[in-house]
Coordinates of N, CA and C in Angstrom, one line a residue:
M16 N -2.5 -32.5 21.5 CA -1.8 -33.1 19.3 C -0.6 -32.3 19.3
K17 N -0.9 -30.9 19.5 CA 0.4 -30.3 19.1 C 1.4 -30.3 19.9
T18 N 1.5 -30.3 21.0 CA 2.9 -30.7 21.8 C 3.6 -31.8 21.7
V19 N 2.8 -32.8 21.0 CA 3.2 -34.2 20.5 C 4.0 -33.7 19.3
S20 N 3.4 -33.1 18.6 CA 4.1 -32.8 17.2 C 5.6 -32.5 17.4
K21 N 5.8 -31.5 18.4 CA 6.2 -30.2 18.4 C 7.9 -30.6 19.3
F22 N 7.6 -32.5 20.3 CA 8.1 -33.0 20.9 C 8.8 -33.5 20.1
L23 N 8.2 -34.6 19.0 CA 8.3 -35.4 18.2 C 9.4 -34.9 16.8
M24 N 9.0 -33.5 16.7 CA 10.4 -32.5 16.1 C 11.9 -32.2 16.8
A25 N 11.2 -32.2 17.5 CA 12.4 -31.4 18.4 C 13.0 -32.6 19.0
L26 N 12.7 -33.5 18.9 CA 13.6 -35.2 19.0 C 14.3 -35.4 17.9
T27 N 13.5 -35.1 16.6 CA 14.4 -35.4 15.2 C 15.4 -34.8 15.3
V28 N 15.6 -33.5 15.4 CA 16.6 -32.1 15.3 C 17.5 -32.8 15.9
I29 N 17.4 -33.0 17.7 CA 18.3 -33.6 18.4 C 19.2 -34.7 18.0
L30 N 18.5 -35.9 17.4 CA 18.6 -37.2 17.2 C 19.8 -36.7 15.7
A31 N 19.4 -36.0 14.4 CA 19.5 -35.6 13.3 C 21.5 -34.6 13.5
I32 N 21.0 -33.7 14.5 CA 22.2 -33.6 15.2 C 23.5 -34.5 16.0
S33 N 22.9 -34.7 16.6 CA 23.7 -36.1 17.8 C 24.3 -37.1 16.4
I34 N 23.9 -37.3 15.5 CA 24.1 -38.2 14.6 C 25.3 -38.4 13.7
T35 N 25.4 -36.8 13.2 CA 25.8 -36.4 12.1 C 27.2 -35.6 12.9
S36 N 27.3 -35.4 14.3 CA 28.3 -34.9 14.8 C 29.1 -36.0 15.2
C37 N 28.7 -37.1 15.9 CA 29.2 -38.2 16.1 C 30.0 -39.0 15.3
R38 N 30.4 -38.4 13.9 CA 31.0 -39.0 12.8 C 32.9 -39.2 13.6
D39 N 33.9 -39.6 13.2 CA 34.9 -39.6 13.0 C 35.7 -38.4 12.1
T40 N 35.6 -37.6 12.2 CA 36.1 -36.7 11.2 C 37.6 -36.2 11.8
K41 N 37.7 -35.8 12.8 CA 39.1 -35.7 13.5 C 39.8 -37.0 13.3
K42 N 41.3 -36.9 12.5 CA 42.3 -38.3 12.6 C 43.1 -37.6 12.7
E43 N 44.2 -38.5 13.7 CA 45.2 -38.3 14.2 C 46.5 -38.3 13.3
E44 N 46.1 -38.9 11.8 CA 46.9 -38.9 11.1 C 46.5 -39.0 9.4
T45 N 46.8 -38.2 8.5 CA 46.4 -38.0 7.6 C 47.2 -38.7 6.4
N46 N 47.4 -40.2 5.8 CA 48.2 -40.5 4.8 C 47.7 -40.2 3.7
D47 N 47.0 -39.6 3.4 CA 46.4 -38.6 1.6 C 47.5 -37.6 1.4
D48 N 48.1 -37.7 -0.4 CA 49.0 -36.6 -0.5 C 47.8 -35.5 -1.2
H49 N 48.2 -34.6 -0.6 CA 47.7 -33.1 -1.5 C 48.3 -32.4 -1.7
G50 N 49.3 -32.6 -2.7 CA 50.0 -32.3 -3.9 C 51.4 -31.3 -2.5
H51 N 51.8 -31.4 -1.4 CA 53.0 -30.7 -0.9 C 53.3 -31.5 0.1
E52 N 54.5 -31.4 0.4 CA 55.6 -32.5 1.2 C 55.2 -32.1 2.2
H53 N 55.7 -32.4 3.6 CA 55.4 -32.1 5.1 C 57.1 -32.2 5.3
N54 N 57.2 -31.5 6.5 CA 58.4 -32.0 7.4 C 58.1 -33.1 8.5
A55 N 59.5 -34.5 9.1 CA 59.1 -35.0 9.9 C 57.7 -35.2 10.4
D56 N 57.9 -33.7 11.4 CA 56.8 -33.3 12.4 C 55.5 -32.8 12.2
G57 N 55.7 -33.2 10.5 CA 53.8 -33.1 9.8 C 54.1 -31.8 9.9
S58 N 54.7 -30.7 9.8 CA 54.1 -29.2 9.6 C 54.9 -29.2 7.9
H59 N 54.3 -28.3 7.5 CA 54.6 -27.7 6.2 C 55.8 -26.8 5.6
K60 N 56.4 -27.6 4.1 CA 58.3 -27.3 4.3 C 57.5 -25.8 3.4
T61 N 58.4 -25.1 4.1 CA 58.2 -23.5 3.4 C 59.0 -23.7 2.3
E62 N 59.0 -23.9 1.1 CA 59.9 -23.3 0.3 C 58.6 -22.3 -1.0
Q63 N 59.2 -20.9 -0.6 CA 58.2 -19.8 -0.6 C 59.0 -19.5 -2.3
E64 N 57.8 -19.5 -2.6 CA 56.8 -19.1 -3.9 C 56.9 -17.5 -4.6
D65 N 57.8 -16.8 -4.9 CA 57.5 -15.7 -5.4 C 56.2 -15.2 -6.3
V66 N 55.1 -15.1 -5.5 CA 53.6 -15.1 -6.1 C 53.4 -13.5 -6.8
K67 N 53.4 -13.8 -8.2 CA 53.5 -12.4 -8.8 C 52.3 -11.8 -9.6
Q68 N 51.6 -10.9 -9.5 CA 50.1 -10.6 -10.1 C 50.5 -10.1 -11.0
E69 N 49.3 -9.8 -11.9 CA 49.5 -9.3 -13.1 C 49.2 -7.8 -13.2
E70 N 50.1 -7.3 -14.0 CA 49.8 -5.6 -13.7 C 48.4 -5.1 -15.2
F71 N 47.9 -4.6 -14.5 CA 45.9 -4.3 -15.7 C 46.2 -2.6 -15.6
T72 N 45.6 -2.4 -16.5 CA 45.4 -0.9 -16.4 C 43.5 -0.7 -16.4
V73 N 43.3 0.0 -15.3 CA 41.2 -0.3 -15.6 C 41.2 0.6 -16.8
G74 N 39.7 0.3 -17.8 CA 39.5 0.6 -18.9 C 40.2 0.1 -19.9
K75 N 41.4 -1.0 -19.5 CA 42.3 -1.6 -21.1 C 41.4 -3.4 -20.6
D76 N 41.3 -3.9 -21.7 CA 41.0 -5.2 -21.9 C 42.3 -5.6 -22.5
S77 N 43.3 -6.6 -21.6 CA 44.4 -7.1 -22.1 C 44.5 -8.6 -22.6
I78 N 43.2 -8.9 -23.0 CA 42.9 -10.3 -23.3 C 42.3 -10.0 -24.4
K79 N 41.7 -8.5 -24.9 CA 40.9 -8.4 -26.1 C 41.6 -8.4 -27.1
S80 N 41.1 -9.1 -28.1 CA 41.7 -9.2 -29.7 C 41.3 -8.2 -30.4
E81 N 42.1 -8.0 -31.5 CA 41.6 -7.0 -32.3 C 40.9 -7.5 -33.7
E82 N 39.8 -6.7 -34.0 CA 38.7 -7.2 -34.8 C 39.0 -7.3 -36.1
K83 N 39.5 -8.1 -36.8 CA 40.1 -7.6 -38.1 C 39.0 -7.4 -39.6
T84 N 39.0 -6.4 -40.2 CA 38.1 -6.6 -40.7 C 38.8 -6.0 -42.6
H85 N 37.3 -6.6 -42.9 CA 37.9 -6.3 -44.4 C 37.0 -5.5 -45.8
T86 N 37.5 -5.0 -47.1 CA 36.1 -3.8 -47.7 C 36.3 -4.6 -49.0
H87 N 35.3 -5.1 -49.3 CA 34.7 -5.5 -50.8 C 34.7 -4.0 -51.4
D88 N 34.8 -5.3 -52.5 CA 35.0 -3.7 -53.8 C 34.0 -2.8 -53.8
N89 N 32.9 -3.2 -53.5 CA 31.7 -2.3 -53.2 C 31.7 -1.5 -52.0
G90 N 32.4 -1.2 -51.3 CA 32.1 -0.4 -50.4 C 32.3 -1.0 -49.0
E91 N 31.7 -2.5 -48.8 CA 31.1 -2.8 -48.0 C 32.1 -3.1 -46.8
E92 N 32.1 -3.2 -45.1 CA 33.4 -4.0 -44.4 C 33.1 -4.3 -43.6
H93 N 33.1 -5.5 -43.8 CA 32.9 -6.5 -43.0 C 34.0 -7.1 -41.8
H94 N 33.3 -8.4 -40.8 CA 34.7 -8.8 -39.8 C 35.4 -9.8 -40.8
D95 N 36.4 -10.1 -41.0 CA 37.5 -11.3 -41.9 C 36.3 -12.4 -41.3
H96 N 36.4 -13.1 -42.6 CA 35.9 -15.0 -42.2 C 36.6 -15.5 -43.1

């Protein structure tokens, strides 16, 4: 009985792989616009944009905002509200 169930399991796996691999995933021509233009031969146009990287310093948070505080008459210091 174990060999029959192993055979059925193997057959199921083989069928699942063969069914999913037969889909037409490679198309000769794609007409979808995906954000940039192409040359007549389908190659990408090479309008190079300079990629700029943000400079940073280790240990310093460039996004961190200053937390402002105020002092009450009784001397207690609190965050601004």
